[in-house]
mmCIF file of C-alpha atoms and ligand atoms in Angstrom:
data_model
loop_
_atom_site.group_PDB
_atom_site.id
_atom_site.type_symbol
_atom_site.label_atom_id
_atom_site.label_comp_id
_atom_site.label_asym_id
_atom_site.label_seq_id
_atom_site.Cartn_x
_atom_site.Cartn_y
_atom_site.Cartn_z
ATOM 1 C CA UNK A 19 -1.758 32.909 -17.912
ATOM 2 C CA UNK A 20 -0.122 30.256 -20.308
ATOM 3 C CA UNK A 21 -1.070 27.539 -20.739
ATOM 4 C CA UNK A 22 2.439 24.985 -20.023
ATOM 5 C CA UNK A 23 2.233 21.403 -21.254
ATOM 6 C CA UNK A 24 -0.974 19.600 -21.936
ATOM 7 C CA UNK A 25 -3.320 22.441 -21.675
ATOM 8 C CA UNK A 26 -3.041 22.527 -18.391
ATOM 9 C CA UNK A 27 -2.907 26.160 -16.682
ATOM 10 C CA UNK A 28 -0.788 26.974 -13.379
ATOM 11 C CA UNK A 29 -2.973 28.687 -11.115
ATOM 12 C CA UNK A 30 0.583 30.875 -9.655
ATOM 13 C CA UNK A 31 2.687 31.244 -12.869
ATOM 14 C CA UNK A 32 5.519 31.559 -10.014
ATOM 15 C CA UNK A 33 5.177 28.377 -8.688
ATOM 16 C CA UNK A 34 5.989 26.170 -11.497
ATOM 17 C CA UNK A 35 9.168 28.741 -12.158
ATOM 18 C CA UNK A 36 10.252 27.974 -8.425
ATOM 19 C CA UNK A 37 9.551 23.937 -9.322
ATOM 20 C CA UNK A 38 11.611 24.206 -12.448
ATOM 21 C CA UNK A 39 14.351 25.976 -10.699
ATOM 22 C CA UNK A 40 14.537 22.968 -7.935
ATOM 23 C CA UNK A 41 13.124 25.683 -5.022
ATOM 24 C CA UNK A 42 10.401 25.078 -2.559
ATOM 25 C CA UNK A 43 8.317 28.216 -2.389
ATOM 26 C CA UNK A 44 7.580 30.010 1.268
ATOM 27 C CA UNK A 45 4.053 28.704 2.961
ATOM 28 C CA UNK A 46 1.081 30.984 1.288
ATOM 29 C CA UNK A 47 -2.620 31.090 2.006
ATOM 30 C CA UNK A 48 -4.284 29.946 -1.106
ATOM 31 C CA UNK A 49 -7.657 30.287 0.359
ATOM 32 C CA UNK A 50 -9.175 31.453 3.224
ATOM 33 C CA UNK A 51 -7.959 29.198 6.020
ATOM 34 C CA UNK A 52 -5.692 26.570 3.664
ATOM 35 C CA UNK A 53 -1.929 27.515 3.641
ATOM 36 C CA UNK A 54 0.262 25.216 1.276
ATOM 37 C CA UNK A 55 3.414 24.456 2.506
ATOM 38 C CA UNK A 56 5.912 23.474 0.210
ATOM 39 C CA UNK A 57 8.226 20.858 2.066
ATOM 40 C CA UNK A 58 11.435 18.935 1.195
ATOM 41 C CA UNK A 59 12.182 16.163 -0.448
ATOM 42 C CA UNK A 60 16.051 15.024 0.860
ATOM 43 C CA UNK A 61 16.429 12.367 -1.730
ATOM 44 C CA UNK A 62 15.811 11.600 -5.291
ATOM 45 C CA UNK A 63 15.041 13.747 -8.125
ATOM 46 C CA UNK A 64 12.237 15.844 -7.127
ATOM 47 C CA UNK A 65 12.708 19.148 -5.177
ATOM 48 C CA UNK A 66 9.998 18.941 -2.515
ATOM 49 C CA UNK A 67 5.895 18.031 -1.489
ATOM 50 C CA UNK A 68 3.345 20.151 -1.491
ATOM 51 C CA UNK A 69 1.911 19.963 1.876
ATOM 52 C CA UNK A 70 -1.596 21.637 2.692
ATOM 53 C CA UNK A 71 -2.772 22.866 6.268
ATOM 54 C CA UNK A 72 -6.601 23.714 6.631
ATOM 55 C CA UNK A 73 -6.641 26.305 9.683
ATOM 56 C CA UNK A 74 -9.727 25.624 11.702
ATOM 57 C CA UNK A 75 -12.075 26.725 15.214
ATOM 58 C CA UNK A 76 -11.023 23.035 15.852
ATOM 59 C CA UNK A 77 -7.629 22.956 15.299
ATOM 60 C CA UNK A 78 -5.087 22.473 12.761
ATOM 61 C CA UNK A 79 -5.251 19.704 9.611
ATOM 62 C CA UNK A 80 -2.585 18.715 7.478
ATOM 63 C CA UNK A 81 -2.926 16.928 4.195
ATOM 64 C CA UNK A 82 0.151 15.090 3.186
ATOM 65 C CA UNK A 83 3.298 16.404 5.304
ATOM 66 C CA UNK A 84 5.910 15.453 3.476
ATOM 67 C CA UNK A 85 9.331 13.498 4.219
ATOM 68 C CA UNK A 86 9.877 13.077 7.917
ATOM 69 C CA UNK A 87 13.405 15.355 8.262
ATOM 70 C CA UNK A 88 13.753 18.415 11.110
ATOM 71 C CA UNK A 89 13.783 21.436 8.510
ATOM 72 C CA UNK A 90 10.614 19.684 7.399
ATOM 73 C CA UNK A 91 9.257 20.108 10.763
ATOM 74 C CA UNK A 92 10.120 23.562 11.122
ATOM 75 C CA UNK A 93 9.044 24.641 8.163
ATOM 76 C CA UNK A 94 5.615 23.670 9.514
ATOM 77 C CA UNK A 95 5.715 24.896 12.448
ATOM 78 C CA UNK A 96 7.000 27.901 10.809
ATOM 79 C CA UNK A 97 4.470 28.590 8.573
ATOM 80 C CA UNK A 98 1.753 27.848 10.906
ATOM 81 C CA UNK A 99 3.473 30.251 13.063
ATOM 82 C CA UNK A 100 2.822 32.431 10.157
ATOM 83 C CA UNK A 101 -0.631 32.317 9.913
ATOM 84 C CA UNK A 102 -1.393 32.632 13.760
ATOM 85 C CA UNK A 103 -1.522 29.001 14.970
ATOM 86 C CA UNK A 104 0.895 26.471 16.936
ATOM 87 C CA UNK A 105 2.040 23.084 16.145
ATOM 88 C CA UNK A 106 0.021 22.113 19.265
ATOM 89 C CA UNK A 107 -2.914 22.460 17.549
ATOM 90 C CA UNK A 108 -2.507 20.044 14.898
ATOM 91 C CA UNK A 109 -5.713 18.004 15.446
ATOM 92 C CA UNK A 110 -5.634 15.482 12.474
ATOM 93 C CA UNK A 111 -2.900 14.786 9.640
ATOM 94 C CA UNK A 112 -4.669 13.203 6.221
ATOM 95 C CA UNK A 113 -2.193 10.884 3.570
ATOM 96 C CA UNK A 114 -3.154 10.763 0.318
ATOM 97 C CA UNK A 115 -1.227 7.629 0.323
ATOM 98 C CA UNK A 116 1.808 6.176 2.370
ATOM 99 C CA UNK A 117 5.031 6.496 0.521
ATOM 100 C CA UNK A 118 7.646 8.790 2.512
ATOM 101 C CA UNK A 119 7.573 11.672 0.775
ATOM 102 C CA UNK A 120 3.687 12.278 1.971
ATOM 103 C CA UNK A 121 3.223 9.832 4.841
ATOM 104 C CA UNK A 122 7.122 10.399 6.074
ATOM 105 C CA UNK A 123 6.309 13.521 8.913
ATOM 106 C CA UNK A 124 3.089 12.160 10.424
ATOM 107 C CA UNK A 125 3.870 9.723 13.337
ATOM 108 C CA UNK A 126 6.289 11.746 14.262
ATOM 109 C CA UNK A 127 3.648 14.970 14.571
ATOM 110 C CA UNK A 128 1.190 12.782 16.019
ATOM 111 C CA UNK A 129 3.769 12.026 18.752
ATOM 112 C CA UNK A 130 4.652 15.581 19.327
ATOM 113 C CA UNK A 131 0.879 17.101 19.121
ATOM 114 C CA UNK A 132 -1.325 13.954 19.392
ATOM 115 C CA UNK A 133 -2.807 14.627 16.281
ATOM 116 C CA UNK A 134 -4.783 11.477 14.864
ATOM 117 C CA UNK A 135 -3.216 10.475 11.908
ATOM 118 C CA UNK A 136 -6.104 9.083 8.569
ATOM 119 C CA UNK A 137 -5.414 7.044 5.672
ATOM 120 C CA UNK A 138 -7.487 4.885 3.137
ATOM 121 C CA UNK A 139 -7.924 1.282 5.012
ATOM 122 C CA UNK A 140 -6.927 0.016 1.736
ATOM 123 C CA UNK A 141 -3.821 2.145 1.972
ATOM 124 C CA UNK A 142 -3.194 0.571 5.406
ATOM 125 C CA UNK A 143 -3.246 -3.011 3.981
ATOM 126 C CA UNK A 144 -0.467 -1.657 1.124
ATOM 127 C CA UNK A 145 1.744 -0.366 3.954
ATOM 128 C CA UNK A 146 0.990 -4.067 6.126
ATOM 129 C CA UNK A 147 2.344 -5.844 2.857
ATOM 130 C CA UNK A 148 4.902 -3.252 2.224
ATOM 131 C CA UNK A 149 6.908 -2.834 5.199
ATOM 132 C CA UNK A 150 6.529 -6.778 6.014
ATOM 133 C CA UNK A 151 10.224 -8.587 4.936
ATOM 134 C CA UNK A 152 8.681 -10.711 2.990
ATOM 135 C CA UNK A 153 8.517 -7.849 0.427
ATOM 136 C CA UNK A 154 12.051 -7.721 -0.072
ATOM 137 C CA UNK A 155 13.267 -11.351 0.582
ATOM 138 C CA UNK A 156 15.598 -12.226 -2.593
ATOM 139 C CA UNK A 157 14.248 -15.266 -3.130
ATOM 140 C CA UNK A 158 10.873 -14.063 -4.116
ATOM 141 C CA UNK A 159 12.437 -11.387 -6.448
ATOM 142 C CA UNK A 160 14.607 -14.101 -7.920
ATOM 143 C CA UNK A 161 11.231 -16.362 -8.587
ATOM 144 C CA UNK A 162 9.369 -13.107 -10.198
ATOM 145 C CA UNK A 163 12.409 -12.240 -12.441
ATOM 146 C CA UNK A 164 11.851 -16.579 -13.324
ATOM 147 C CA UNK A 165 8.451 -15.821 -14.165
ATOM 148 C CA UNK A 166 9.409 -12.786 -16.459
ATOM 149 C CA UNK A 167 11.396 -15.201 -18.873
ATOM 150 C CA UNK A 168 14.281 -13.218 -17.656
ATOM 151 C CA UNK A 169 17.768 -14.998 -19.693
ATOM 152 C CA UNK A 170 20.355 -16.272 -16.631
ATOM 153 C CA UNK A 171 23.226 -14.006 -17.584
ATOM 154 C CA UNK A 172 21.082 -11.294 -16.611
ATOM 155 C CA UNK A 173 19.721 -11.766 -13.264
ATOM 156 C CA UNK A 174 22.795 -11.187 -11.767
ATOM 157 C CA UNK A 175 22.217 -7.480 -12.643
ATOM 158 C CA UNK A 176 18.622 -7.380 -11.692
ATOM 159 C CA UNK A 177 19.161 -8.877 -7.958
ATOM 160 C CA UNK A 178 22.138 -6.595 -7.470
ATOM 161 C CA UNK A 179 19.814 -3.460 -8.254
ATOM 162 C CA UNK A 180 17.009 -5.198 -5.798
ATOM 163 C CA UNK A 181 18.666 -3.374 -3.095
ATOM 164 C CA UNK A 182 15.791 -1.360 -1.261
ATOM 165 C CA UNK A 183 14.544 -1.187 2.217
ATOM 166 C CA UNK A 184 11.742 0.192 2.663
ATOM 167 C CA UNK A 185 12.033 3.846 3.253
ATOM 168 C CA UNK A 186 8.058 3.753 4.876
ATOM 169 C CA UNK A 187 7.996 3.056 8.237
ATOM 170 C CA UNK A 188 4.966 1.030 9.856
ATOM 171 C CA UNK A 189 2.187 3.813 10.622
ATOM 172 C CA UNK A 190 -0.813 2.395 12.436
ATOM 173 C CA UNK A 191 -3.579 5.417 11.672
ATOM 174 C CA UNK A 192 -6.642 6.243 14.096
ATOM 175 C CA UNK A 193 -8.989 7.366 11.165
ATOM 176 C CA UNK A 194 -9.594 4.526 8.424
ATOM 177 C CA UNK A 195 -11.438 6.104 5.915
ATOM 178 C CA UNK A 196 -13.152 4.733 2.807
ATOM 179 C CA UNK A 197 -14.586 5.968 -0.852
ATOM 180 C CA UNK A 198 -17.376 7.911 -0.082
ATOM 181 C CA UNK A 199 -16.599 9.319 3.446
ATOM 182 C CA UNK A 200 -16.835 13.043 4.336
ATOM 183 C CA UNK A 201 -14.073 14.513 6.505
ATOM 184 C CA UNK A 202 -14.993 17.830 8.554
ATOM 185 C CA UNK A 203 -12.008 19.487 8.711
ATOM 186 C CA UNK A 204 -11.798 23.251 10.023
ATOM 187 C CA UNK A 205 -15.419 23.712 7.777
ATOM 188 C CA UNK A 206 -14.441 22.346 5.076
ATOM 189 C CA UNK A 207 -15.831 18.956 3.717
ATOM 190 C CA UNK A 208 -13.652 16.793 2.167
ATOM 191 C CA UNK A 209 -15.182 14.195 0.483
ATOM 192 C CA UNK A 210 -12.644 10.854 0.182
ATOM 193 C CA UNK A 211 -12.542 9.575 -3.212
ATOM 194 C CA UNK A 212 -10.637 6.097 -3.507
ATOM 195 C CA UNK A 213 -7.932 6.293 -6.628
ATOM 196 C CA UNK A 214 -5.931 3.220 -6.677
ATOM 197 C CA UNK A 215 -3.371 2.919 -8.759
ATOM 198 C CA UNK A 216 -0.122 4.812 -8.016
ATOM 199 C CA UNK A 217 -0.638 2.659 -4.714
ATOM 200 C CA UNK A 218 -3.229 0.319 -4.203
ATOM 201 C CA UNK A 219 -5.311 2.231 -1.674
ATOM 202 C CA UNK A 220 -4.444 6.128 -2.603
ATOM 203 C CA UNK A 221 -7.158 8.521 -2.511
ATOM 204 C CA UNK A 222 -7.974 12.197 -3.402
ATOM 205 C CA UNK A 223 -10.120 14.693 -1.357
ATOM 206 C CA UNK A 224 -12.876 16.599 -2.457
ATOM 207 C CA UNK A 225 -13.899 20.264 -1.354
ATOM 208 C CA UNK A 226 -16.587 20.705 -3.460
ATOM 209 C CA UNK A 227 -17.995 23.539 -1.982
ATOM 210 C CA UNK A 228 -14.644 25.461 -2.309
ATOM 211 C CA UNK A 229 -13.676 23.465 -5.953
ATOM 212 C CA UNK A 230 -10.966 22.312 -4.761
ATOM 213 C CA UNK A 231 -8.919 18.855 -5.563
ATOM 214 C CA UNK A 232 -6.419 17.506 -3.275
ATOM 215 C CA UNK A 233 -4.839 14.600 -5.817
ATOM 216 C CA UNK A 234 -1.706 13.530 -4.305
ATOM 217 C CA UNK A 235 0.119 11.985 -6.548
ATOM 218 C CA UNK A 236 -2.559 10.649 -8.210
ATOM 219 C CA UNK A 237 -2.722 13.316 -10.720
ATOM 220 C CA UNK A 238 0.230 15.679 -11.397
ATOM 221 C CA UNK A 239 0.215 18.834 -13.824
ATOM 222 C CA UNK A 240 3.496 17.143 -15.949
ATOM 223 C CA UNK A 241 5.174 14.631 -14.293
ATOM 224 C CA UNK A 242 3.669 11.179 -14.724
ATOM 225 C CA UNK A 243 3.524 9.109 -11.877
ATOM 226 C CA UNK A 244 4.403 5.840 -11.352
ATOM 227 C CA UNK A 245 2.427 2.952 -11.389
ATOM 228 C CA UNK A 246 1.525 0.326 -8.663
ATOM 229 C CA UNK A 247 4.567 1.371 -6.261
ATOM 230 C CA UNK A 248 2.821 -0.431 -3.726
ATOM 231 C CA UNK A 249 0.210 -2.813 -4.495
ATOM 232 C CA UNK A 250 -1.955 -6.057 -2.698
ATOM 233 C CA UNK A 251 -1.326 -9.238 -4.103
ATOM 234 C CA UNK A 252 -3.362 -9.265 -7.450
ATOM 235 C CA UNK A 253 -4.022 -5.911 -7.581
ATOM 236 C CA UNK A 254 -4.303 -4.949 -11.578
ATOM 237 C CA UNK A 255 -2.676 -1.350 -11.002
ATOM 238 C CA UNK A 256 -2.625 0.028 -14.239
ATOM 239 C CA UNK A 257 -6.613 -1.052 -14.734
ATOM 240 C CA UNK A 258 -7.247 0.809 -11.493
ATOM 241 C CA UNK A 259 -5.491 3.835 -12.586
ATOM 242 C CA UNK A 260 -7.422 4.190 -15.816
ATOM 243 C CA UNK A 261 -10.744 3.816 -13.507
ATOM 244 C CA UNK A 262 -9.379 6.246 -11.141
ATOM 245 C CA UNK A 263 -9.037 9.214 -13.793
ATOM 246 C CA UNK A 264 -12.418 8.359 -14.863
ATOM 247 C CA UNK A 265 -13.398 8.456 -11.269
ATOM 248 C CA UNK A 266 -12.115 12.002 -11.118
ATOM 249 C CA UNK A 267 -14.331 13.230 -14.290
ATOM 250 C CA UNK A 268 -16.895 15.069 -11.831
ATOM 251 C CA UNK A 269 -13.932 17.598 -10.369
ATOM 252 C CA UNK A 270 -12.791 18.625 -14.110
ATOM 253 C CA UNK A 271 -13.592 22.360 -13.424
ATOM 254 C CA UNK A 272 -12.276 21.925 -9.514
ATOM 255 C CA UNK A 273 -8.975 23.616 -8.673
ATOM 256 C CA UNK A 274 -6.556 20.858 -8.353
ATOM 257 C CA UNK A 275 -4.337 20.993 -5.433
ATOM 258 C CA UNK A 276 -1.297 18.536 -6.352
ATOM 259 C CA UNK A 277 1.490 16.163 -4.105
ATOM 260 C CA UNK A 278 4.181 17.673 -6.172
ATOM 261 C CA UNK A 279 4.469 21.010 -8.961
ATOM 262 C CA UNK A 280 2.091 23.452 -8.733
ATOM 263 C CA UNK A 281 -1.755 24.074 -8.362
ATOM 264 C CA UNK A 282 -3.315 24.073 -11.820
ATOM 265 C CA UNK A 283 -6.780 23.999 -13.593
ATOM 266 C CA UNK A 284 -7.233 21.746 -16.827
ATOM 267 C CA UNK A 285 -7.580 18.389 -14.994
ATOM 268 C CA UNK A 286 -9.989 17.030 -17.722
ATOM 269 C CA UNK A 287 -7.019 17.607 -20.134
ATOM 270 C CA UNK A 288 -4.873 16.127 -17.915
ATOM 271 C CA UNK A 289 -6.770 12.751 -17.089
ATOM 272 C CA UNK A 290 -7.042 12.376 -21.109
ATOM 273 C CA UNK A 291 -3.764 12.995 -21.508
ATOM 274 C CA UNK A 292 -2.362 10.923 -18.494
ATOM 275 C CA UNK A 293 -4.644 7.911 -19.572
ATOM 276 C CA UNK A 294 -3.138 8.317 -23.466
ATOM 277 C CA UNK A 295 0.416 8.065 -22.111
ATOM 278 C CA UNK A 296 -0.038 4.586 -20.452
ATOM 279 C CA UNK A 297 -2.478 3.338 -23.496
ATOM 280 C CA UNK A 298 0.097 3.940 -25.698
ATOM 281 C CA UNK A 299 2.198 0.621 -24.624
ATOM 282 C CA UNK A 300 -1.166 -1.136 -23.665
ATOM 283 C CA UNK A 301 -1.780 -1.152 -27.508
ATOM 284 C CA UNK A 302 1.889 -1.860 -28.506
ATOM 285 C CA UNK A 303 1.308 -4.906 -26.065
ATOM 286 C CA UNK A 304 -2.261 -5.710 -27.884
ATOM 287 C CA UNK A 305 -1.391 -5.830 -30.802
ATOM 288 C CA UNK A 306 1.841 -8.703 -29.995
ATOM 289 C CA UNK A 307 -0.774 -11.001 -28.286
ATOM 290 C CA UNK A 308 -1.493 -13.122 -31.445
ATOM 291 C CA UNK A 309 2.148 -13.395 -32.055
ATOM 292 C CA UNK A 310 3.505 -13.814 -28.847
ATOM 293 C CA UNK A 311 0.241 -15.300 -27.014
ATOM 294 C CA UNK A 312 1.576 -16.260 -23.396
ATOM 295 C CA UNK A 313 5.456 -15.991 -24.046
ATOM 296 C CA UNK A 314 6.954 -14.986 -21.089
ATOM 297 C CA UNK A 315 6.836 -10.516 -19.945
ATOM 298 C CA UNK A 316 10.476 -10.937 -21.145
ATOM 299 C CA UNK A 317 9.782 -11.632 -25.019
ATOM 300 C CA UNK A 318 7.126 -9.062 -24.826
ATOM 301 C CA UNK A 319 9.235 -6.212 -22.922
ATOM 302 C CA UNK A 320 11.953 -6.088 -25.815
ATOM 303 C CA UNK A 321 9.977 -5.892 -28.684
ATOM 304 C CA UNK A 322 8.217 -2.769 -26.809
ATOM 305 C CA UNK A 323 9.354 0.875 -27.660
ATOM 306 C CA UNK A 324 11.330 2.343 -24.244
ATOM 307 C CA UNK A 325 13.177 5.397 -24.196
ATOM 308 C CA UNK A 326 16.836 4.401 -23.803
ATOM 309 C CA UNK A 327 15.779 1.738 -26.313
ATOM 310 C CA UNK A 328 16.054 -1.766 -25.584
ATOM 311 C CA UNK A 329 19.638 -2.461 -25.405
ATOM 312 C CA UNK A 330 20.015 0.911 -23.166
ATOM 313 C CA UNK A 331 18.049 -0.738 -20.306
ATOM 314 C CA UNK A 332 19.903 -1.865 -17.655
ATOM 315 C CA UNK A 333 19.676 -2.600 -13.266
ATOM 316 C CA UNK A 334 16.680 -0.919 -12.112
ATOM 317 C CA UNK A 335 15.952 0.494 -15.547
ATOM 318 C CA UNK A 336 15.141 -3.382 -16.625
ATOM 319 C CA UNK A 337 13.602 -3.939 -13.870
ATOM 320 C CA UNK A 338 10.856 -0.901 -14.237
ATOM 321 C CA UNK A 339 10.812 -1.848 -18.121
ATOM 322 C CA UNK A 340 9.905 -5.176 -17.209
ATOM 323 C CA UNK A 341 7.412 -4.645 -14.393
ATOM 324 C CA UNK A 342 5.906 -2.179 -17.070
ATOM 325 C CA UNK A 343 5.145 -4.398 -19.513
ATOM 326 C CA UNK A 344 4.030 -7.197 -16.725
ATOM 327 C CA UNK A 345 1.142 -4.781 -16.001
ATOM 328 C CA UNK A 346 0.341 -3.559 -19.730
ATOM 329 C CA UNK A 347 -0.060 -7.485 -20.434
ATOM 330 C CA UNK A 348 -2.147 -8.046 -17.110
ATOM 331 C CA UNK A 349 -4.809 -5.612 -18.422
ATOM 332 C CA UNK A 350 -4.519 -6.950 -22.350
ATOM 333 C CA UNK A 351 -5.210 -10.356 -20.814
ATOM 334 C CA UNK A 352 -7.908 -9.927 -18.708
ATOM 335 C CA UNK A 353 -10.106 -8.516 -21.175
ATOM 336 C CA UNK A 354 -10.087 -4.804 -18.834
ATOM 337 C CA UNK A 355 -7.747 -2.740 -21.960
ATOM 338 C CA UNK A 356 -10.498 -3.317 -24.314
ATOM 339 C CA UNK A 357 -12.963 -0.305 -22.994
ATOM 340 C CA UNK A 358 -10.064 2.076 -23.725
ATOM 341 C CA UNK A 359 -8.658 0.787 -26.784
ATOM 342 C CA UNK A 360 -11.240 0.641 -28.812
ATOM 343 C CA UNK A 361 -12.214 3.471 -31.172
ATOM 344 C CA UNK A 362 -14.956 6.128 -29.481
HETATM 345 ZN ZN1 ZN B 427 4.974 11.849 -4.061
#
């Protein structure tokens, strides 16, 4: 086995070949009694979820089912077909956290099997604030892009690309679970441990008896996720993150069982090299604080390094630069970037 990108290792060289080539693998049994189920994704850029299904005496759980669409659903019911077992035994369906592409499937399986559906109760507050209008009236995004220092003759651009419903329905879960708690599913205990960051209340699950990781999104083998897509008011997202790799420091030699790619081993690697990927603006933002002291996110966001370069950012792209740099300067500010920055 090879080792990819970052020293981390693919645990099925032939699933990260299927996720390069854009294909969603057929459902396998990965360990005894835990199937993964690669599902669709019908929009955007990637090709498809990882779901997981842990086969049980007491039924059928599902971690994460993926984007709520009818070949989704078959290929479920297909795969658990494949392994011996029936939709109608799907007893509980787990989130890692509630965006579509994970949370998307489950009301609708808890309406066809009864299945009780579990998320983080901080999770369920992110959806409350999420799917309320209030999160896409205009006139707050026009006050925020105020805030940023943003120059008139280019707001017109920003409100135009402000364009997005919310593709999350309101889920109300029967399970709220919290850091700490211990899920019995099929015989296997999975411990929940709270990861803020990618969304204010996301969580990874524990098997530690097996070594296994479920991480979501929270931690992916290449791709680097974003950042508070989904946050409470004054929630420090990019703070939380940081914690939330630390947090994950006693699974380094687990399996981990990712939202999206492939399985892989190597997740100390990964956390470093995850954590080094946001600190690298963090310090580009530290070290304009004496200059710029409290100039609006604006002044700080173009003298930043961004891929397209400055003048190359445009619509959304502004947008994400801007809300970027808003968080890199939340953490300078209140004193949290310091523990990582400095030396040792
Ligand atoms: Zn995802």
């Amino acid at each position: 086995m090879n080792a990819v990108a970052d020293d981390v290792v693919p645990v099925d060289e032939a699933e990260r070949t299927a996720w390069d080539r854009g294909e969603l693998r057929p459902p396998a049994e990965i360990a005894p009694g835990l199937w993964c189920i690669p599902v669709e994704i019908p929009e955007g850029t990637l090709p498809g979820t990882l779901a997981y299904a842990v086969l049980g005496g007491d039924g059928v759980h599902l971690i994460d089912p993926g984007w709520d669409t009818p070949g989704n659903l078959s290929r479920i019911e297909e795969a658990l077909a494949a392994a011996g077992r029936a939709l109608s035994e799907l007893a509980t369906v787990v989130v890692t956290h509630h965006h579509p592409d994970h949370l998307g499937l489950a009301a609708r399986l808890r309406d066809r099997t009864g299945a009780r559906i579990a998320m983080s109760s901080a999770e369920r507050r992110v959806l409350g604030v999420v799917v309320d209008p209030a999160a896409t009236d205009p006139a707050a995004y026009r006050h925020t892009v105020e805030r940023w220092g943003v120059p008139r003759d280019r707001h017109a651009e920003l409100l135009a690309s402000f364009t997005r419903p919310s593709l999350t329905g309101d889920v109300e879960p029967d399970v709220l679970l919290a850091h700490g708690d211990v899920l019995d599913l099929g015989g296997r205990r999975l411990e929940v441990v709270a990861t803020p960051g990618h969304t204010g209340g996301h969580v990874c699950l524990a098997d530690r008896e097996a070594r296994l990781l479920f991480t979501g999104d929270h931690v992916l083998p290449r791709i680097y996720s974003g950042v508070g897509i989904g946050v409470l008011p004054g929630d420090e997202p990019l703070g939380d993150l940081l914690d939330s790799l630390d947090r994950l420091a006693p699974f380094d030699a687990f399996t981990v069982l990712p939202g999206h790619e492939f399985r892989f081993t190597g997740l100390r690697e990964r956390r470093a090299r995850i954590a080094a990927h946001h600190l690298r603006r963090t310090a580009e933002v530290a070290a304009l604080v004496d200059e710029l002291g409290d100039s609006p996110v604006w002044e700080y966001a173009q003298r930043l390094t961004w891929t397209a370069g400055w003048q190359g950012l445009d619509g959304f792209w502004l947008h994400s630069a801007l809300r970027q740099t808003e968080m890199h300067r939340e953490l300078v500010r209140s004193g949290r970037a310091r523990a990582w920055l400095s030396p040792g």
